[in-house]
Short mmCIF file of C-alpha atoms in Angstrom, two decimals:
data_model
loop_
_atom_site.label_atom_id
_atom_site.label_comp_id
_atom_site.label_asym_id
_atom_site.label_seq_id
_atom_site.Cartn_x
_atom_site.Cartn_y
_atom_site.Cartn_z
CA UNK A 25 13.46 -17.76 -4.00
CA UNK A 26 13.64 -14.13 -3.61
CA UNK A 27 13.55 -13.46 -7.63
CA UNK A 28 11.20 -15.70 -7.83
CA UNK A 29 8.77 -13.38 -5.40
CA UNK A 30 10.22 -10.19 -7.11
CA UNK A 31 8.75 -12.08 -10.81
CA UNK A 32 5.45 -12.00 -8.78
CA UNK A 33 5.80 -8.88 -7.79
CA UNK A 34 7.22 -6.97 -10.54
CA UNK A 35 3.96 -8.59 -12.56
CA UNK A 36 1.49 -7.67 -10.64
CA UNK A 37 1.78 -3.80 -11.46
CA UNK A 38 -0.05 -5.53 -15.17
CA UNK A 39 -2.21 -7.51 -13.65
CA UNK A 40 -0.09 -11.51 -14.65
CA UNK A 41 -1.99 -14.43 -13.43
CA UNK A 42 -1.61 -16.39 -10.70
CA UNK A 43 2.24 -17.63 -10.02
CA UNK A 44 3.11 -19.40 -7.26
CA UNK A 45 5.07 -18.27 -4.05
CA UNK A 46 8.34 -19.36 -3.24
CA UNK A 47 7.08 -20.81 0.65
CA UNK A 48 4.74 -23.67 -0.68
CA UNK A 49 3.14 -25.50 2.43
CA UNK A 50 0.34 -27.07 2.37
CA UNK A 51 -3.39 -27.39 2.22
CA UNK A 52 -4.68 -24.45 3.71
CA UNK A 53 -8.77 -25.15 3.66
CA UNK A 54 -10.61 -25.02 6.39
CA UNK A 55 -13.79 -25.97 8.04
CA UNK A 56 -14.19 -23.88 10.74
CA UNK A 57 -17.57 -22.82 11.12
CA UNK A 58 -19.01 -19.42 10.97
CA UNK A 59 -18.62 -17.88 14.77
CA UNK A 60 -21.55 -16.82 16.29
CA UNK A 61 -21.38 -13.48 17.67
CA UNK A 62 -23.23 -10.31 18.93
CA UNK A 63 -23.22 -8.21 15.64
CA UNK A 64 -21.08 -5.02 16.46
CA UNK A 65 -21.94 -1.16 16.44
CA UNK A 66 -20.14 -0.31 12.96
CA UNK A 67 -17.94 2.52 15.58
CA UNK A 68 -17.05 -1.29 17.22
CA UNK A 69 -15.77 -2.41 14.52
CA UNK A 70 -13.71 0.32 13.24
CA UNK A 71 -12.08 0.29 16.36
CA UNK A 72 -11.67 -2.78 16.46
CA UNK A 73 -10.01 -3.88 13.21
CA UNK A 74 -7.54 -0.74 12.71
CA UNK A 75 -6.61 -1.59 15.79
CA UNK A 76 -6.07 -5.49 14.67
CA UNK A 77 -4.73 -4.47 11.90
CA UNK A 78 -2.11 -1.73 14.05
CA UNK A 79 -1.40 -4.63 15.80
CA UNK A 80 1.31 -6.27 13.10
CA UNK A 81 3.23 -3.57 13.17
CA UNK A 82 3.62 -3.01 17.26
CA UNK A 83 2.90 -6.52 18.30
CA UNK A 84 4.81 -8.23 16.16
CA UNK A 85 6.76 -5.89 14.63
CA UNK A 86 11.02 -6.47 13.90
CA UNK A 87 12.05 -6.13 17.68
CA UNK A 88 15.45 -4.08 16.78
CA UNK A 89 14.54 -2.20 14.21
CA UNK A 90 11.04 -1.51 14.76
CA UNK A 91 10.55 -1.14 11.26
CA UNK A 92 7.92 -4.07 9.71
CA UNK A 93 8.58 -7.82 8.56
CA UNK A 94 7.96 -8.38 5.06
CA UNK A 95 5.55 -11.43 5.59
CA UNK A 96 4.84 -13.19 8.81
CA UNK A 97 2.99 -16.50 8.82
CA UNK A 98 1.35 -18.22 12.02
CA UNK A 99 2.76 -21.64 10.89
CA UNK A 100 5.91 -20.87 11.00
CA UNK A 101 6.84 -16.99 12.82
CA UNK A 102 10.19 -17.89 11.77
CA UNK A 103 10.01 -17.29 8.62
CA UNK A 104 12.13 -14.99 6.57
CA UNK A 105 12.33 -13.37 10.06
CA UNK A 106 15.04 -11.60 9.23
CA UNK A 107 13.10 -9.75 6.08
CA UNK A 108 12.77 -5.54 6.35
CA UNK A 109 10.39 -4.42 4.25
CA UNK A 110 10.53 -0.58 3.48
CA UNK A 111 7.00 0.04 1.88
CA UNK A 112 5.45 -2.00 4.60
CA UNK A 113 7.35 -0.17 7.28
CA UNK A 114 6.17 2.90 5.49
CA UNK A 115 2.83 1.79 6.12
CA UNK A 116 3.34 0.99 9.40
CA UNK A 117 4.32 4.12 10.72
CA UNK A 118 0.98 5.59 9.66
CA UNK A 119 -0.65 2.98 10.97
CA UNK A 120 1.14 3.47 14.48
CA UNK A 121 0.17 7.23 14.11
CA UNK A 122 -3.26 6.83 13.84
CA UNK A 123 -3.02 4.44 16.79
CA UNK A 124 -1.00 6.85 18.31
CA UNK A 125 -3.97 9.65 18.53
CA UNK A 126 -6.96 7.03 18.96
CA UNK A 127 -5.48 6.64 22.11
CA UNK A 128 -4.93 2.35 21.19
CA UNK A 129 -0.99 2.65 21.22
CA UNK A 130 1.10 5.21 24.47
CA UNK A 131 1.94 8.34 23.01
CA UNK A 132 5.23 7.96 24.56
CA UNK A 133 5.68 5.02 23.82
CA UNK A 134 5.25 5.47 20.31
CA UNK A 135 7.73 8.19 20.10
CA UNK A 136 10.43 6.47 20.72
CA UNK A 137 9.73 3.44 18.79
CA UNK A 138 9.19 5.50 15.83
CA UNK A 139 12.66 7.36 17.30
CA UNK A 140 13.84 3.63 17.40
CA UNK A 141 12.62 2.71 13.27
CA UNK A 142 14.53 6.20 11.87
CA UNK A 143 17.78 5.92 13.52
CA UNK A 144 17.61 2.31 12.01
CA UNK A 145 16.54 3.97 8.24
CA UNK A 146 19.46 6.42 8.29
CA UNK A 147 22.19 3.65 9.04
CA UNK A 148 20.43 1.70 6.55
CA UNK A 149 21.93 0.85 2.88
CA UNK A 150 20.99 3.82 0.73
CA UNK A 151 21.53 4.44 -2.78
CA UNK A 152 21.63 8.05 -4.27
CA UNK A 153 18.60 8.15 -1.00
CA UNK A 154 16.54 5.79 -2.08
CA UNK A 155 16.41 2.60 0.32
CA UNK A 156 15.64 -1.16 -0.96
CA UNK A 157 13.23 -2.86 -1.40
CA UNK A 158 14.50 -5.74 0.95
CA UNK A 159 16.51 -4.75 4.16
CA UNK A 160 18.44 -7.21 6.80
CA UNK A 161 16.68 -5.92 10.50
CA UNK A 162 20.40 -6.51 12.44
CA UNK A 163 22.50 -4.57 9.76
CA UNK A 164 20.34 -2.23 7.86
CA UNK A 165 22.07 -3.85 4.72
CA UNK A 166 20.59 -4.82 1.08
CA UNK A 167 18.95 -8.06 0.58
CA UNK A 168 18.18 -8.66 -2.80
CA UNK A 169 14.70 -8.68 -4.10
CA UNK A 170 15.94 -9.71 -7.51
CA UNK A 171 19.65 -11.01 -8.77
CA UNK A 172 19.11 -6.95 -10.24
CA UNK A 173 17.15 -5.59 -7.84
CA UNK A 174 20.08 -5.07 -5.25
CA UNK A 175 20.16 -1.14 -4.92
CA UNK A 176 17.72 1.18 -4.82
CA UNK A 177 14.58 0.70 -4.59
CA UNK A 178 12.26 4.30 -5.65
CA UNK A 179 8.63 3.32 -5.15
CA UNK A 180 9.23 1.58 -2.08
CA UNK A 181 11.20 4.81 -0.51
CA UNK A 182 8.35 7.00 -1.67
CA UNK A 183 6.31 5.04 0.87
CA UNK A 184 8.78 5.84 3.53
CA UNK A 185 8.70 9.70 1.78
CA UNK A 186 5.04 9.64 2.25
CA UNK A 187 5.58 9.02 6.22
CA UNK A 188 8.62 10.73 6.72
CA UNK A 189 6.15 14.17 6.13
CA UNK A 190 3.53 12.32 8.02
CA UNK A 191 5.64 12.12 10.64
CA UNK A 192 7.05 15.65 10.95
CA UNK A 193 3.77 16.76 10.38
CA UNK A 194 1.86 15.16 13.80
CA UNK A 195 4.89 15.70 16.16
CA UNK A 196 6.65 19.47 14.48
CA UNK A 197 5.12 21.52 17.28
CA UNK A 198 4.83 18.26 20.57
CA UNK A 199 7.57 18.06 23.68
CA UNK A 200 12.05 17.88 23.03
CA UNK A 201 11.17 13.75 22.08
CA UNK A 202 8.80 14.50 19.12
CA UNK A 203 10.02 17.52 17.82
CA UNK A 204 13.60 15.77 17.97
CA UNK A 205 12.06 12.23 15.88
CA UNK A 206 9.86 15.46 13.67
CA UNK A 207 13.77 16.77 12.82
CA UNK A 208 14.95 12.91 11.71
CA UNK A 209 12.30 12.23 9.75
CA UNK A 210 12.16 15.56 7.58
CA UNK A 211 15.98 15.06 7.72
CA UNK A 212 15.83 11.49 5.63
CA UNK A 213 12.90 12.53 3.53
CA UNK A 214 16.13 15.82 2.33
CA UNK A 215 17.88 12.85 1.27
CA UNK A 216 15.90 11.27 -1.74
CA UNK A 217 17.95 11.71 -4.65
CA UNK A 218 14.86 12.29 -7.02
CA UNK A 219 16.90 13.73 -9.64
CA UNK A 220 19.11 11.01 -9.83
CA UNK A 221 16.62 8.69 -10.97
CA UNK A 222 15.70 9.82 -13.77
CA UNK A 223 18.71 8.47 -15.12
CA UNK A 224 18.56 12.33 -16.92
CA UNK A 225 15.56 11.41 -19.14
CA UNK A 226 11.75 13.47 -18.71
CA UNK A 227 10.88 10.80 -16.06
CA UNK A 228 11.92 8.73 -13.24
CA UNK A 229 13.06 4.17 -13.40
CA UNK A 230 11.89 2.37 -10.24
CA UNK A 231 15.74 0.94 -9.95
CA UNK A 232 19.69 1.34 -9.15
CA UNK A 233 21.67 -0.67 -8.74
CA UNK A 234 25.84 -0.22 -7.22
CA UNK A 235 26.44 -3.16 -9.69
CA UNK A 236 24.11 -3.34 -12.50
CA UNK A 237 23.73 0.22 -12.95
CA UNK A 238 19.79 0.06 -14.92
CA UNK A 239 19.96 -2.64 -16.31
CA UNK A 240 16.43 -3.05 -14.83
CA UNK A 241 14.94 -0.44 -16.77
CA UNK A 242 12.00 -0.29 -15.38
CA UNK A 243 9.84 3.09 -16.38
CA UNK A 244 7.34 4.30 -14.34
CA UNK A 245 4.51 4.69 -16.74
CA UNK A 246 1.07 4.96 -15.76
CA UNK A 247 -1.54 4.24 -14.03
CA UNK A 248 -0.42 2.04 -11.65
CA UNK A 249 0.44 2.55 -7.83
CA UNK A 250 3.33 4.91 -8.44
CA UNK A 251 1.60 8.09 -8.68
CA UNK A 252 2.85 9.17 -5.22
CA UNK A 253 6.27 8.58 -6.52
CA UNK A 254 6.52 11.59 -8.41
CA UNK A 255 4.45 13.59 -5.90
CA UNK A 256 7.50 13.16 -3.70
CA UNK A 257 10.18 13.14 -6.53
CA UNK A 258 8.36 17.30 -7.64
CA UNK A 259 8.02 17.82 -3.85
CA UNK A 260 11.61 17.36 -3.12
CA UNK A 261 13.64 20.56 -1.79
CA UNK A 262 17.08 19.32 -2.40
CA UNK A 263 16.80 17.11 -5.45
CA UNK A 264 13.41 17.60 -7.46
CA UNK A 265 12.22 16.36 -10.62
CA UNK A 266 11.16 19.16 -13.21
CA UNK A 267 7.46 19.19 -14.20
CA UNK A 268 8.12 17.26 -17.51
CA UNK A 269 8.69 14.20 -16.14
CA UNK A 270 5.21 13.69 -14.70
CA UNK A 271 4.09 15.15 -18.23
CA UNK A 272 5.50 13.29 -20.50
CA UNK A 273 6.99 10.09 -18.58
CA UNK A 274 4.02 9.37 -16.01
CA UNK A 275 1.42 10.57 -17.73
CA UNK A 276 2.88 9.28 -21.23
CA UNK A 277 1.87 12.60 -23.05
CA UNK A 278 -1.70 12.27 -21.75
CA UNK A 279 -1.38 8.01 -22.97
CA UNK A 280 -2.81 7.86 -19.57
CA UNK A 281 -6.27 8.81 -20.32
CA UNK A 282 -8.74 5.97 -21.34
CA UNK A 283 -12.07 6.50 -22.33
CA UNK A 284 -13.67 3.38 -21.99
CA UNK A 285 -15.99 2.12 -18.72
CA UNK A 286 -17.69 -0.73 -16.90
CA UNK A 287 -20.82 -1.43 -15.78
CA UNK A 288 -20.79 1.59 -17.07
CA UNK A 289 -18.62 3.64 -14.80
CA UNK A 290 -16.21 5.69 -16.18
CA UNK A 291 -12.67 4.17 -15.82
CA UNK A 292 -11.21 7.40 -16.35
CA UNK A 293 -7.85 5.60 -16.47
CA UNK A 294 -5.23 3.08 -18.61
CA UNK A 295 -4.74 1.07 -16.08
CA UNK A 296 -1.66 -0.89 -16.74
CA UNK A 297 -2.42 -3.99 -18.41
CA UNK A 298 -5.80 -3.89 -18.02
CA UNK A 299 -6.44 -0.91 -20.71
CA UNK A 300 -10.55 -0.88 -20.51
CA UNK A 301 -10.67 -2.10 -17.30
CA UNK A 302 -9.81 -1.59 -13.69
CA UNK A 303 -6.72 -3.09 -11.62
CA UNK A 304 -5.54 -4.19 -8.26
CA UNK A 305 -7.46 -2.49 -5.52
CA UNK A 306 -4.32 -1.49 -3.86
CA UNK A 307 -3.91 1.36 -7.06
CA UNK A 308 -6.34 3.08 -5.22
CA UNK A 309 -3.94 2.33 -1.86
CA UNK A 310 -0.77 3.20 -2.14
CA UNK A 311 -0.61 7.13 -3.41
CA UNK A 312 -3.64 8.27 -0.91
CA UNK A 313 -2.50 7.11 2.07
CA UNK A 314 -1.74 10.91 2.13
CA UNK A 315 -2.00 12.30 -0.91
CA UNK A 316 -5.72 13.34 -1.08
CA UNK A 317 -7.71 12.65 -3.17
CA UNK A 318 -10.84 14.25 -3.19
CA UNK A 319 -11.08 17.31 -5.27
CA UNK A 320 -8.58 17.36 -6.08
CA UNK A 321 -7.77 17.58 -10.04
CA UNK A 322 -4.94 18.17 -13.51
CA UNK A 323 -5.93 17.53 -16.80
CA UNK A 324 -5.73 14.05 -17.47
CA UNK A 325 -8.10 13.85 -14.04
CA UNK A 326 -10.29 14.54 -10.92
CA UNK A 327 -9.25 11.92 -8.79
CA UNK A 328 -12.02 12.32 -5.92
CA UNK A 329 -14.16 10.44 -8.99
CA UNK A 330 -11.43 8.13 -10.62
CA UNK A 331 -10.67 6.02 -6.52
CA UNK A 332 -14.52 6.35 -6.43
CA UNK A 333 -15.07 4.72 -9.88
CA UNK A 334 -12.20 2.25 -9.62
CA UNK A 335 -14.12 0.68 -5.85
CA UNK A 336 -17.45 1.29 -8.05
CA UNK A 337 -16.23 -0.99 -10.68
CA UNK A 338 -15.05 -3.93 -8.18
CA UNK A 339 -18.31 -3.26 -6.19
CA UNK A 340 -20.19 -3.98 -9.98
CA UNK A 341 -17.84 -6.85 -11.12
CA UNK A 342 -18.75 -9.12 -7.03
CA UNK A 343 -22.10 -7.86 -7.52
CA UNK A 344 -22.06 -9.18 -11.52
CA UNK A 345 -19.87 -12.64 -10.59
CA UNK A 346 -19.39 -13.27 -14.11
CA UNK A 347 -17.73 -16.88 -12.65
CA UNK A 348 -20.53 -17.96 -10.49
CA UNK A 349 -18.18 -17.49 -7.42
CA UNK A 350 -19.47 -18.56 -3.69
CA UNK A 351 -20.81 -15.51 -1.28
CA UNK A 352 -19.48 -13.07 -3.86
CA UNK A 353 -22.31 -9.82 -3.31
CA UNK A 354 -21.73 -6.00 -2.31
CA UNK A 355 -20.93 -7.92 1.23
CA UNK A 356 -17.97 -9.60 0.02
CA UNK A 357 -15.72 -7.80 -2.87
CA UNK A 358 -12.29 -6.79 -3.19
CA UNK A 359 -9.41 -7.61 -5.23
CA UNK A 360 -6.01 -7.24 -5.06
CA UNK A 361 -2.18 -8.65 -4.89
CA UNK A 362 -2.31 -11.00 -2.26
CA UNK A 363 -1.60 -14.34 -1.33
CA UNK A 364 -3.57 -16.21 -3.63
CA UNK A 365 -4.98 -20.13 -3.77
CA UNK A 366 -2.85 -22.02 -6.46
CA UNK A 367 -5.31 -24.76 -8.47
CA UNK A 368 -3.64 -27.72 -6.43
CA UNK A 369 -4.56 -25.70 -2.52
CA UNK A 370 -1.30 -24.68 -2.03
CA UNK A 371 -0.62 -20.81 -1.29
CA UNK A 372 1.07 -18.19 -3.88
CA UNK A 373 0.70 -14.92 -5.40
CA UNK A 374 -1.06 -12.43 -7.98
CA UNK A 375 -2.52 -9.73 -7.78
CA UNK A 376 -6.24 -10.18 -8.39
CA UNK A 377 -8.31 -7.78 -10.19
CA UNK A 378 -11.15 -8.14 -12.42
CA UNK A 379 -9.12 -9.52 -14.99
CA UNK A 380 -8.05 -12.19 -12.95
CA UNK A 381 -10.23 -12.95 -10.94
CA UNK A 382 -9.46 -16.13 -9.22
CA UNK A 383 -11.86 -16.91 -6.65
CA UNK A 384 -10.23 -14.72 -3.77
CA UNK A 385 -11.13 -12.31 -2.08
CA UNK A 386 -8.02 -9.89 0.01
CA UNK A 387 -9.63 -8.09 3.30
CA UNK A 388 -7.55 -4.88 2.46
CA UNK A 389 -9.06 -4.07 -0.71
CA UNK A 390 -12.30 -3.43 0.89
CA UNK A 391 -11.51 -1.94 4.25
CA UNK A 392 -8.99 -0.38 2.72
CA UNK A 393 -11.49 1.43 0.03
CA UNK A 394 -13.66 3.03 3.20
CA UNK A 395 -13.06 6.48 1.95
CA UNK A 396 -13.85 5.55 -1.33
CA UNK A 397 -17.50 2.98 -1.20
CA UNK A 398 -18.23 3.54 2.65
CA UNK A 399 -21.68 1.81 2.60
CA UNK A 400 -20.77 -1.54 0.64
CA UNK A 401 -16.93 -1.14 2.39
CA UNK A 402 -19.08 -1.01 5.87
CA UNK A 403 -20.92 -4.38 4.68
CA UNK A 404 -17.78 -6.16 4.10
CA UNK A 405 -16.68 -5.40 7.80
CA UNK A 406 -19.25 -6.83 8.83
CA UNK A 407 -19.45 -9.29 7.22
CA UNK A 408 -15.57 -10.30 8.11
CA UNK A 409 -16.57 -9.16 12.02
CA UNK A 410 -20.48 -10.52 13.05
CA UNK A 411 -20.15 -13.48 10.49
CA UNK A 412 -16.99 -15.36 9.97
CA UNK A 413 -14.19 -13.71 12.58
CA UNK A 414 -13.38 -16.91 13.49
CA UNK A 415 -11.99 -18.16 9.59
CA UNK A 416 -10.50 -14.76 8.46
CA UNK A 417 -9.46 -13.40 11.21
CA UNK A 418 -6.36 -13.48 13.51
CA UNK A 419 -3.86 -12.15 15.62
CA UNK A 420 -3.46 -8.84 13.78
CA UNK A 421 -6.90 -8.71 11.55
CA UNK A 422 -8.46 -10.37 9.44
CA UNK A 423 -5.42 -12.83 7.41
CA UNK A 424 -4.13 -12.01 4.35
CA UNK A 425 -7.14 -13.82 1.59
CA UNK A 426 -9.92 -16.30 2.04
CA UNK A 427 -12.58 -17.55 -1.00
CA UNK A 428 -15.41 -19.22 -0.21
CA UNK A 429 -15.61 -21.38 -3.10
CA UNK A 430 -12.79 -22.86 -1.98
CA UNK A 431 -12.91 -22.86 1.62
CA UNK A 432 -9.75 -22.12 1.85
CA UNK A 433 -8.30 -18.37 4.38
CA UNK A 434 -3.90 -18.39 4.49
CA UNK A 435 -3.39 -17.61 7.77
CA UNK A 436 -0.54 -15.42 6.86
CA UNK A 437 -0.04 -11.92 6.69
CA UNK A 438 2.12 -9.19 4.09
CA UNK A 439 3.28 -6.00 5.89
CA UNK A 440 1.70 -3.70 2.71
CA UNK A 441 -1.50 -5.72 2.52
CA UNK A 442 -1.98 -4.21 6.26
CA UNK A 443 -0.65 -1.35 6.70
CA UNK A 444 -3.35 0.91 4.45
CA UNK A 445 -5.87 -0.70 6.71
CA UNK A 446 -5.97 1.08 9.75
CA UNK A 447 -4.77 4.65 8.17
CA UNK A 448 -7.81 4.63 4.98
CA UNK A 449 -10.11 4.14 7.35
CA UNK A 450 -8.98 6.94 9.00
CA UNK A 451 -8.86 9.40 6.18
CA UNK A 452 -12.72 7.80 6.41
CA UNK A 453 -13.75 8.86 9.70
CA UNK A 454 -11.79 11.36 10.50
CA UNK A 455 -9.27 12.96 7.60
CA UNK A 456 -6.24 12.34 9.50
CA UNK A 457 -3.17 11.61 7.64
CA UNK A 458 -4.56 13.71 4.65
CA UNK A 459 -4.71 16.90 6.39
CA UNK A 460 -1.04 15.68 7.57
CA UNK A 461 0.38 14.87 4.24
CA UNK A 462 -1.36 17.81 2.94
CA UNK A 463 -0.30 20.56 4.70
CA UNK A 464 3.35 19.75 4.00
CA UNK A 465 4.33 23.08 2.62
CA UNK A 466 6.43 20.89 0.17
CA UNK A 467 4.12 19.01 -0.81
CA UNK A 468 1.73 22.21 -2.21
CA UNK A 469 4.31 23.57 -3.86
CA UNK A 470 4.67 20.50 -5.53
CA UNK A 471 1.20 19.75 -6.20
CA UNK A 472 1.15 22.83 -7.82
CA UNK A 473 4.40 22.14 -10.69
CA UNK A 474 2.84 20.46 -12.11
CA UNK A 475 0.07 21.70 -12.34
CA UNK A 476 -2.55 20.41 -9.52
CA UNK A 477 -5.85 22.11 -7.85
CA UNK A 478 -7.57 21.32 -5.49
CA UNK A 479 -9.70 23.79 -3.48
CA UNK A 480 -10.30 21.77 -0.49
CA UNK A 481 -5.85 22.65 -0.06
CA UNK A 482 -6.02 26.30 -1.42
CA UNK A 483 -4.34 24.97 -4.92
CA UNK A 484 -4.12 26.74 -7.96
CA UNK A 485 -1.56 25.69 -10.77
#
């Protein structure tokens, strides 16, 4: 089972076609009618969806570690309840900061919970400083994500470190408990041996196993969700990588750039597995919970334009609707890696994107794109909460995926999808997480080292 799930997630990086989930279930089609409600104001809708998404990491967090469960199935709450997801937990930590700042969560209790989570991470398995993709909620021991994926996962670790820096910056000037939390976050982030994961080459590698060494051999080359991994590695005060690793590995010595257009909009980068087009929307979310793309440039791209164009192309794809899917429009859009509807009506998993459009919409795709396409993201938010709340929204916010075409919705949640909603909406509203992360001294030094510039943050290469 774990091997099968690893395969579909591995393939998602390259825009793979639909693949069945290991936990096939009955047909999840529904005939629930549209719910009649009074329309929410924009502010009410934003508050509500943030509160709802945060519930996954508060009300439905693992009771022992206070970190995020990999998934939650409404019909089977105990399914894989022992699996803690590393990357999704990182997004959850940032979601809790949003909850505290907005007054949705009690600050003292949040600090206590965060301390429990960081203490768990301190004692959990680490492999040259990197955490595994999955951990057992009681022991902190690695749960293999695949046969050979039973060691360090550098990409998932980078998502945690993005959160650790944000926690440190948010709480470092607080009371004694908050300062202790900030110090613990700093200690954990400093423990990652980023340079080990280069294998001595000018590139980073995703996995290392104590049993299989480098056999996974997954080099991190752009463009996908892994930009933040290179930023973290270059910013490390203890185990940094060279600038050459970024330019020769991630940027492929300049081959990351692509001159293609979709709907008259430049794609800018060579999205892995979708050359000349764009990949799944999460590639503009995971790295940018803390990294502010607005005004951020290097010799390859203007990242504000890159992320905005990604969203614009997604929206135009939904408007053009080449497959004539029901409801696709500028208020019903968003393709990303998520649960999906298989041809036989069961639930699977795939990386939805323009080249792999199965008629399934993933709410996180549009909601987490508020900073890049606020008008259309707001239309989608009202589509969800004003028109279809009874169908598409559950105990912890929007369900992971739905299809108007097939009158289908999966009553399930995935941490990696739910975890980007509140942080990215907050970045749209106040820029909170961007300001915290981008203010970190190491981050500024790392970005400078790689040749980034930003007038907004006084970055001069």
